[in-house]
Coordinates of C-alpha atoms and ligand atoms in Angstrom, one line a residue:
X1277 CA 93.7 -45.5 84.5
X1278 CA 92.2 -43.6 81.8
X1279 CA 88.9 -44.7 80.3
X1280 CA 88.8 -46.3 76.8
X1281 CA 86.0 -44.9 75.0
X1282 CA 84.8 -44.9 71.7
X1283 CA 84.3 -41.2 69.9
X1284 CA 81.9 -41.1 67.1
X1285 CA 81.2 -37.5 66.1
X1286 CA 78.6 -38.2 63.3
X1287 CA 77.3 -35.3 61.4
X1288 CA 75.6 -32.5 60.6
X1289 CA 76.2 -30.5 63.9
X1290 CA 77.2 -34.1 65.9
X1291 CA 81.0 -33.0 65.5
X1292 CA 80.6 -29.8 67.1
X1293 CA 78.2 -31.0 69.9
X1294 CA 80.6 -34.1 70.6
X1295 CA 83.7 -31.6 70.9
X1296 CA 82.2 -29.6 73.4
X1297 CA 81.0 -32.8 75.2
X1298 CA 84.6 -33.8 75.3
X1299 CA 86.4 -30.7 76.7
X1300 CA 83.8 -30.5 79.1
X1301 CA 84.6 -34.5 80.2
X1302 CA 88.3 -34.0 80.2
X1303 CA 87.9 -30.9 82.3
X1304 CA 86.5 -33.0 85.2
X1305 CA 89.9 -34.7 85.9
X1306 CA 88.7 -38.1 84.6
X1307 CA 91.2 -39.3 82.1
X1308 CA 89.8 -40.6 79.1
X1309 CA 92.2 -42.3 76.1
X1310 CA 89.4 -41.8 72.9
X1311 CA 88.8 -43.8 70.0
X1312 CA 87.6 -41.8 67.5
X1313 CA 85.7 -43.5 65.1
X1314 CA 83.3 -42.0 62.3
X1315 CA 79.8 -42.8 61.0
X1316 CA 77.1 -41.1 58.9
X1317 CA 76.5 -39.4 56.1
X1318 CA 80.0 -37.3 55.4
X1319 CA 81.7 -41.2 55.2
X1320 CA 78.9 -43.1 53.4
X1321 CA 80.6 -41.8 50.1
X1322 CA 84.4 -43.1 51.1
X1323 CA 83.5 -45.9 53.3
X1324 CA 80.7 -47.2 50.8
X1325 CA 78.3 -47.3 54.2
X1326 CA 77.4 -44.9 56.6
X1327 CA 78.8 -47.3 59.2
X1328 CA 81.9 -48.7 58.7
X1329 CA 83.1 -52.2 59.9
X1330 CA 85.8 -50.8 62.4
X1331 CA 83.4 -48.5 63.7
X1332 CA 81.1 -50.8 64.7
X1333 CA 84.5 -52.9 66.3
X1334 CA 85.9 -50.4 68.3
X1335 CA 81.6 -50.3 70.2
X1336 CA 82.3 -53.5 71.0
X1337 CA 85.4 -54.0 72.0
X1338 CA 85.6 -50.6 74.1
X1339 CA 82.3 -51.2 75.4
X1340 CA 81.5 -47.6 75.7
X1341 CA 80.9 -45.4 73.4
X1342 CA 79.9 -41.2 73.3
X1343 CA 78.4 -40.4 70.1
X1344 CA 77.1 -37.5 68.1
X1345 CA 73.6 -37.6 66.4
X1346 CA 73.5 -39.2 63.2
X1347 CA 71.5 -38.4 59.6
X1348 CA 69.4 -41.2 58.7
X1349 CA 70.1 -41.3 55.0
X1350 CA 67.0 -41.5 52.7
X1351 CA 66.9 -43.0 49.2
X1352 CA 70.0 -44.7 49.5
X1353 CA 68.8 -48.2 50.5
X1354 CA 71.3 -48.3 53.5
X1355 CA 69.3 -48.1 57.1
X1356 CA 69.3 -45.8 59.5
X1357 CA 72.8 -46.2 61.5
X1358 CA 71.0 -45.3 65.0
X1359 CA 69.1 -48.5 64.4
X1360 CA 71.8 -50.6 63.0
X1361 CA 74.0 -50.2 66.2
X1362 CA 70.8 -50.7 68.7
X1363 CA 70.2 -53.9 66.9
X1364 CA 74.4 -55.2 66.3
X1365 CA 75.5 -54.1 69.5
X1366 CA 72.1 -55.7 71.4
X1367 CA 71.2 -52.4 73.3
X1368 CA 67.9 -53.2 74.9
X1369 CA 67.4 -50.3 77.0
X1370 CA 67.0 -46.5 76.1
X1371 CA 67.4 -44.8 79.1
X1372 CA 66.1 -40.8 78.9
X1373 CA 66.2 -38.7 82.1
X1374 CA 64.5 -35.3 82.0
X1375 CA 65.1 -33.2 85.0
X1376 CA 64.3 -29.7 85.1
X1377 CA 66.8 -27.1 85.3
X1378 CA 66.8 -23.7 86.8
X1379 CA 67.0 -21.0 83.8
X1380 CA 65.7 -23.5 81.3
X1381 CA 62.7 -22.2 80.0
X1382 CA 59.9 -25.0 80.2
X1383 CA 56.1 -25.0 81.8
X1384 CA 56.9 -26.5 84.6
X1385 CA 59.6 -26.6 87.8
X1386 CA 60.7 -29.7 89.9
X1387 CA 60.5 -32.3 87.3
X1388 CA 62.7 -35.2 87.8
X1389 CA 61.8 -38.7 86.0
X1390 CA 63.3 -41.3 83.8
X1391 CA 61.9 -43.1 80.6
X1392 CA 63.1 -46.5 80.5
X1393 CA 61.9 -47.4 77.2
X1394 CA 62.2 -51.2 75.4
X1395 CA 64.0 -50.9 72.6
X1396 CA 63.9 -54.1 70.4
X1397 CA 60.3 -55.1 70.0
X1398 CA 57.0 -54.3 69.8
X1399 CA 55.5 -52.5 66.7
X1400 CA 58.8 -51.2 66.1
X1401 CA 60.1 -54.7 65.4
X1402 CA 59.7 -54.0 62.0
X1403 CA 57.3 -56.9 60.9
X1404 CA 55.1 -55.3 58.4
X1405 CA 53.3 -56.7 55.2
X1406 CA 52.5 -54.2 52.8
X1407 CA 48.9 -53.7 51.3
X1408 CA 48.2 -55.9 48.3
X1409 CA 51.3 -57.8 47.9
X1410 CA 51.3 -62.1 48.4
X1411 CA 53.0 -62.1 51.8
X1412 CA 50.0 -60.1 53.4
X1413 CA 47.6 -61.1 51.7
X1414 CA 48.9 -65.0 53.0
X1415 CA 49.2 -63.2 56.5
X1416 CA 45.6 -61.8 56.3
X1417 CA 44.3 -65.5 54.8
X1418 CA 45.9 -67.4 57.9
X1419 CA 44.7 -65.1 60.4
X1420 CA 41.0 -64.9 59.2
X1421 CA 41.0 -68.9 59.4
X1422 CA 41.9 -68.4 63.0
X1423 CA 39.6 -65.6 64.4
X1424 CA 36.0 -64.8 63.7
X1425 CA 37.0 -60.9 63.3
X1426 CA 38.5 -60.6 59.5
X1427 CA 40.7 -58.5 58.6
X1428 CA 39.9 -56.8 55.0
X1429 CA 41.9 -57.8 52.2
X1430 CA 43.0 -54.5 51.4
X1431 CA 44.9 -53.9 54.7
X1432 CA 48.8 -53.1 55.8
X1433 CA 49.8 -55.5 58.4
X1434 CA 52.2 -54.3 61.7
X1435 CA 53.3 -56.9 64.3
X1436 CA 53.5 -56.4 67.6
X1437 CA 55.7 -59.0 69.2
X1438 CA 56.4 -58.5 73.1
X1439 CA 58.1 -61.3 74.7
X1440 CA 58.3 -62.9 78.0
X1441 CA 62.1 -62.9 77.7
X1442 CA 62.5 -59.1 77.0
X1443 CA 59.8 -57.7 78.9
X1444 CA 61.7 -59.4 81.9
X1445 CA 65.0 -57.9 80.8
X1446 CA 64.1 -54.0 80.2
X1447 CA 61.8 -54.5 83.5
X1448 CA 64.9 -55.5 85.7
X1449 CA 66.8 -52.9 84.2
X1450 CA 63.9 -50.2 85.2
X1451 CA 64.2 -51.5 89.6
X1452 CA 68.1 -52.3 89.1
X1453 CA 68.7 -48.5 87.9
X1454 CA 65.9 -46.8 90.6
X1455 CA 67.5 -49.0 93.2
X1456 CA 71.1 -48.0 92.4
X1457 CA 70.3 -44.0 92.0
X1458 CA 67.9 -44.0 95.2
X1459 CA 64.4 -44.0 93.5
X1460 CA 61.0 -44.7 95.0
X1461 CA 58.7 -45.4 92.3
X1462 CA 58.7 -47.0 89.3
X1463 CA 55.2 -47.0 86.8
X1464 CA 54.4 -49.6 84.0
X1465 CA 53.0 -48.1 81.5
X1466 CA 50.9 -49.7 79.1
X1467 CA 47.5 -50.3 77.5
X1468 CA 47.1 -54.0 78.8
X1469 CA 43.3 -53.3 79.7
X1470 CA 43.2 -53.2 75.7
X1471 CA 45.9 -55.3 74.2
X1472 CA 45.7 -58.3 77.2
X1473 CA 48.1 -60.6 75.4
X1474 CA 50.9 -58.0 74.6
X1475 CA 51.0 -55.4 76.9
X1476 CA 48.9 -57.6 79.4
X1477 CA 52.2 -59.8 79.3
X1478 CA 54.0 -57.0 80.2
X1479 CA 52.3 -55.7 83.0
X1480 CA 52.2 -59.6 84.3
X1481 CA 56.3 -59.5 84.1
X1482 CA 56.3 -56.3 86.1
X1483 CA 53.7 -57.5 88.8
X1484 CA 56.2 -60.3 89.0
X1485 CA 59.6 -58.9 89.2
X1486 CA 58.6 -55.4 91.5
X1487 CA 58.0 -58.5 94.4
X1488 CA 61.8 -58.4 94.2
X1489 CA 61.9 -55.0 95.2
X1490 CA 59.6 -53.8 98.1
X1491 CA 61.3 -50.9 99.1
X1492 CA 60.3 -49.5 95.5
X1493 CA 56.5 -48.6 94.8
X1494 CA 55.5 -50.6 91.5
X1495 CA 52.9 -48.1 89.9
X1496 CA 50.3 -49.6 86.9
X1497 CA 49.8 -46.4 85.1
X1498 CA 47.5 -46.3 81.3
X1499 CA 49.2 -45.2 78.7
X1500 CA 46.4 -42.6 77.8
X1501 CA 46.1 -41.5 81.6
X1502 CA 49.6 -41.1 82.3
X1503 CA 50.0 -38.6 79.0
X1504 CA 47.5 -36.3 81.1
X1505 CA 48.6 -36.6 84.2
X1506 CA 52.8 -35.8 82.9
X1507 CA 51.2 -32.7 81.4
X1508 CA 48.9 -32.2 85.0
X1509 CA 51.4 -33.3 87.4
X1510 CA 54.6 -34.2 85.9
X1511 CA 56.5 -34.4 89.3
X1512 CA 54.5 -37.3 90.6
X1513 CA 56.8 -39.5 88.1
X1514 CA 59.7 -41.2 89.2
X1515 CA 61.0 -44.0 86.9
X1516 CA 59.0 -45.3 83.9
X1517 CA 59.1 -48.4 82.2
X1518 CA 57.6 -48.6 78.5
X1519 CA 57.6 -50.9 75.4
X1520 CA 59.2 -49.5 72.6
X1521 CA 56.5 -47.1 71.2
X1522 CA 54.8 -45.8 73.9
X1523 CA 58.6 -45.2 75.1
X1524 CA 59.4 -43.2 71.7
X1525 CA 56.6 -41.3 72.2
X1526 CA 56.5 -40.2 76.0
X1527 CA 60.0 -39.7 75.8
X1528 CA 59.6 -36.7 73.8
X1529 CA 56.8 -36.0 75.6
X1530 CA 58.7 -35.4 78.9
X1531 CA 61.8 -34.0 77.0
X1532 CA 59.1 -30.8 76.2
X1533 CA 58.2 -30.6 80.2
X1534 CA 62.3 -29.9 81.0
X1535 CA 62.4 -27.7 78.1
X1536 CA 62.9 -29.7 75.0
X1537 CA 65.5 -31.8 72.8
X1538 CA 68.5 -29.1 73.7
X1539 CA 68.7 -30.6 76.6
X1540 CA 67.8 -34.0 76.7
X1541 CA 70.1 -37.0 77.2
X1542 CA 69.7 -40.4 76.6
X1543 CA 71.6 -43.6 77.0
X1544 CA 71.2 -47.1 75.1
X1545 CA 72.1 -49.9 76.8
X1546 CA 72.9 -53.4 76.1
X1547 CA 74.1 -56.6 78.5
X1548 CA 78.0 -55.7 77.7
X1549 CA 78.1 -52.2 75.5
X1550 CA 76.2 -49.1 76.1
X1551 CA 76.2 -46.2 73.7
X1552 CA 75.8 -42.5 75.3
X1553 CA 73.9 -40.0 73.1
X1554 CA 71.5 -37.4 72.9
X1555 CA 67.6 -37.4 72.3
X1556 CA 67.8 -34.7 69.3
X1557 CA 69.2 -35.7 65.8
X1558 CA 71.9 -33.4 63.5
X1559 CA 70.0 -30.3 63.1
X1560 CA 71.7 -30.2 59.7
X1561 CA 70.7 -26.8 58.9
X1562 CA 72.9 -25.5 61.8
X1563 CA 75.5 -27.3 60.8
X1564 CA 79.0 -25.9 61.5
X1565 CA 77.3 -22.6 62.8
X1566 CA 78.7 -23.3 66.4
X1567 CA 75.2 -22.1 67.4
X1568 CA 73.3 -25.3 69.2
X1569 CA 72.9 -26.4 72.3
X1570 CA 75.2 -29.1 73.5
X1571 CA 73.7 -29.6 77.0
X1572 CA 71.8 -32.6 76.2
X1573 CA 75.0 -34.2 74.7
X1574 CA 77.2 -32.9 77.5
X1575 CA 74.5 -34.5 79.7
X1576 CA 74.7 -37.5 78.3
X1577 CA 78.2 -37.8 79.1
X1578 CA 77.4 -37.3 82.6
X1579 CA 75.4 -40.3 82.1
X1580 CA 78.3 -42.3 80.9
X1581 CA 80.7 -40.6 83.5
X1582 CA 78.1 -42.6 86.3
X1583 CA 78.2 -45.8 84.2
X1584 CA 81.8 -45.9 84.5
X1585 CA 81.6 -45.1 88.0
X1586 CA 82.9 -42.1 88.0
X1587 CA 80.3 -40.2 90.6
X1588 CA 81.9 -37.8 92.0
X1589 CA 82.7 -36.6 88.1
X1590 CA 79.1 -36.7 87.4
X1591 CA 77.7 -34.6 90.4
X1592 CA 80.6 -32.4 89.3
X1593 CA 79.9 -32.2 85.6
X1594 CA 75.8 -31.4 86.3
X1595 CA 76.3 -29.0 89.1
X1596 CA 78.7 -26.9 86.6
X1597 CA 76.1 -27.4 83.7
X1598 CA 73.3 -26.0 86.4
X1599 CA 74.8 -23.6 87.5
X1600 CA 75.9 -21.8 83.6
X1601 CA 71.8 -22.2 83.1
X1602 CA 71.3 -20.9 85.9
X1603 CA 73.7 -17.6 85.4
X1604 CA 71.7 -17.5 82.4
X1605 CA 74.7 -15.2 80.5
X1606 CA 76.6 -17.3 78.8
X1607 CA 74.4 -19.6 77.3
X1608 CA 72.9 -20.6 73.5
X1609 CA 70.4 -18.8 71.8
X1610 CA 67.9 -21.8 72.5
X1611 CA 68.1 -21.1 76.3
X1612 CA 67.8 -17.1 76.3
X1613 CA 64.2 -15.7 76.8
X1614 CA 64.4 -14.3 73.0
X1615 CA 65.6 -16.2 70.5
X1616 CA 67.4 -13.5 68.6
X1617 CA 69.3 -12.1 71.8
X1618 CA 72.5 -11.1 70.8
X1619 CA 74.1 -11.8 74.2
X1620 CA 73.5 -15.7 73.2
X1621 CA 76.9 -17.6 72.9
X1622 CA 78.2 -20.1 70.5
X1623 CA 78.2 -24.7 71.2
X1624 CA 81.6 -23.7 72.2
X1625 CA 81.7 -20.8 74.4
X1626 CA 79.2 -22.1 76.0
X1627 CA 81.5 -25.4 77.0
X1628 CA 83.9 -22.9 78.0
X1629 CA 81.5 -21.7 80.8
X1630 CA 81.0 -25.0 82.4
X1631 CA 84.7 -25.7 81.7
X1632 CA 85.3 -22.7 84.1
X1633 CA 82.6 -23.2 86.2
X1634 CA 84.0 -27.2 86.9
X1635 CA 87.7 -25.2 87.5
X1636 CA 86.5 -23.1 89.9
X1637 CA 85.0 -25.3 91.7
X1638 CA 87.7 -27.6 92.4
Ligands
NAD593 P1 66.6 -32.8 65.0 O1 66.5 -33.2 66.5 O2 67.9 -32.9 64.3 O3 66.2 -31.2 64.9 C1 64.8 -30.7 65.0 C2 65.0 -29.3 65.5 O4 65.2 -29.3 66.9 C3 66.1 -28.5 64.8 O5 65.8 -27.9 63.6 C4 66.4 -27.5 65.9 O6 65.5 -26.4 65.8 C5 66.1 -28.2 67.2 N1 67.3 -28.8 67.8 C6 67.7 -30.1 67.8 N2 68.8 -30.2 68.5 C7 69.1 -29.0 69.0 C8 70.2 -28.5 69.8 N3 71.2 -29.3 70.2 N4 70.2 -27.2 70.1 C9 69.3 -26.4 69.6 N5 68.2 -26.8 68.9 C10 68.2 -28.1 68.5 O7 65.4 -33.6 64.3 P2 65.2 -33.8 62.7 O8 65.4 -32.6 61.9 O9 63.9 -34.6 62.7 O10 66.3 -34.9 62.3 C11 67.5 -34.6 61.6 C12 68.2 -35.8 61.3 O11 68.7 -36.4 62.5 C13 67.3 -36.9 60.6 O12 68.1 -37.5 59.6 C14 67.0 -37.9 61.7 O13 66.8 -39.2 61.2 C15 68.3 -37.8 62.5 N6 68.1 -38.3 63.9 C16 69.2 -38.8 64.5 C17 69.1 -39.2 65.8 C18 70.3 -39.9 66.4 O14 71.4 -39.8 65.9 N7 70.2 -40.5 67.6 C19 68.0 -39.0 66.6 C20 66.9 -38.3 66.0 C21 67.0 -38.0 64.6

């Protein structure tokens, strides 16, 4: 039976990327019956929001969706639509593997690890109290009657919440997904030496929860001390858990060791719905060039080809992707040694590659 999945192309170069993704999909035999939906700036106008109701819908009642990257829209008072669907459709978990591939041109060779970043909490909540209005300055008051260390009046206030609850959740996602896909390690990283009652919590939850899973090493890793050693000795890495910032942060950390945002994927997942996208946004000044890269976003539909259990599909789809990198010939300019090379192919001839390359290996 074909697969249900929700399309959303989004903009700027999103449409083309996703069209690639798709014919590449399709060409693995898998059938899939898509529900194309749209979001982002091109509709805002029409729909009177860059994400329309029956957008949002189709997520949830497909469950799975592939999307493009989206603009975040500034000085139009609507918020980012990236955020928007994390936060409606409950996706907890960002999931961004970075794996090096041969031909891909990067520092380093061998690298195979996966961020598992929180995605709801932590400084990112959005809990902030701007300098020198009421609210903070009540915030400050309350807190200075609590603590001998005061907080001057004239400061900004971020909140970091990390919860029991949700630390427990992304951390069981981090040993469910290296148990399922065969990994060995899987590293905490935080700063709980520092912040004990926030990232200590964390770090508690993980002690906790890797006693469930002896067959995987639980590593405590600093977040400080772990950006050197990725940059020393990225293939020591396995599986990484992270709150939501240090998680933004090292994942585009460890998308630059496997070559950059052309070819980084990403997933975010929720209890029922997860959304499969990749880690760059719209490169609007390529838009409609058919010039970028689609392998992170072709990528990412391998990742959604192995949540719908489609394996054999997935091994298929990133052997064919390898091996086109690996040819080196018909690839996009991003990927050749100069960027100016004139042998460099468009977002879609490039699909047509691995399209061939999956045909011929059938
Ligand atoms: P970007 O990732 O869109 O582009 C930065 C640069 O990276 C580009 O100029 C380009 O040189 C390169 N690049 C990105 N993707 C590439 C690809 N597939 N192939 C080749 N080169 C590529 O980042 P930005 O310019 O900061 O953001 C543009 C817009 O996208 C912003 O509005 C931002 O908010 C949004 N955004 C959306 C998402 C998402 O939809 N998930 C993620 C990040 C940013």
């Amino acid at each position: 039976m074909a697969h249900r999945v929700t399309l959303i192309p989004g903009d700027g170069t999103g449409p083309e990327l996703t069209e690639a993704a798709r014919r590449v999909l399709e060409a693995t035999g898998v059938g899939f019956d898509w529900d194309v939906r749209h979001a982002g700036v091109d509709v805002m106008e029409e729909a009177g929001t860059p994400l329309p109701d029956e957008t949002l819908a189709s997520v949830k009642e497909n469950k799975v969706a592939l999307k493009g990257p989206i603009t975040t829209p500034i000085g139009t008072g609507f918020r980012s639509v990236n955020v928007a669907l994390r936060y409606e459709l409950g996706l907890y978990a960002c999931l961004r593997p970075c794996k090096s591939y041969e031909g891909v041109r990067s520092r380093y060779e061998n690298v195979d690890l996966v961020i598992v970043r929180e995605n709801t909490e932590d400084l990112y909540a959005g809990i902030e109290y701007e300098v020198g209005t009421p609210e903070a300055a009540r915030v400050i008051g309350e807190l200075n009657q609590l603590q001998k260390r005061q907080i001057p009046a004239d400061s900004g206030i971020s909140i970091k919440p990390i919860s029991r609850t949700a630390s427990e959740r992304i951390i069981r996602f981090a040993f469910e997904y290296a148990r399922e896909h065969g990994r060995k390690r899987v590293s905490c990283v935080t700063k709980a030496n520092i912040m004990k009652f926030t990232d200590g919590l964390f770090l508690e939850v993980f002690r906790e929860i890797a006693a469930g899973y002896p067959e995987i090493e639980p590593w405590e890793n600093l977040v400080d001390a772990t950006c050197m050693g990725l940059v020393q000795r990225p293939q020591e890495f396995d599986v990484l858990v992270l709150p939501n910032l240090y998680g933004d942060i090292l994942s585009d950390l460890t998308a630059g060791l496997v070559g950059g945002l052309g070819v980084a994927p990403g997933a975010n997942i929720g209890a029922d719905v997860a959304v499969f996208e990749a880690t760059h946004g719209s490169a609007p000044k390529y838009k409609g060039q058919n010039k970028v890269n689609p392998t992170a976003m072709i990528l990412s539909g391998k990742l959604m080809l192995d949540h719908l259990g489609e394996r054999d599909a997935a091994r298929r789809l990133e052997a064919a992707v390898a091996d086109v990198i690996r040819e080196g010939d018909r690839v996009t300019y991003d990927m050749k040694a100069s960027r100016d090379d004139p042998t460099a192919v468009g977002t879609s001839e490039y699909a047509d590659a691995i399209i061939e390359q999956l045909e011929a290996s059938k």
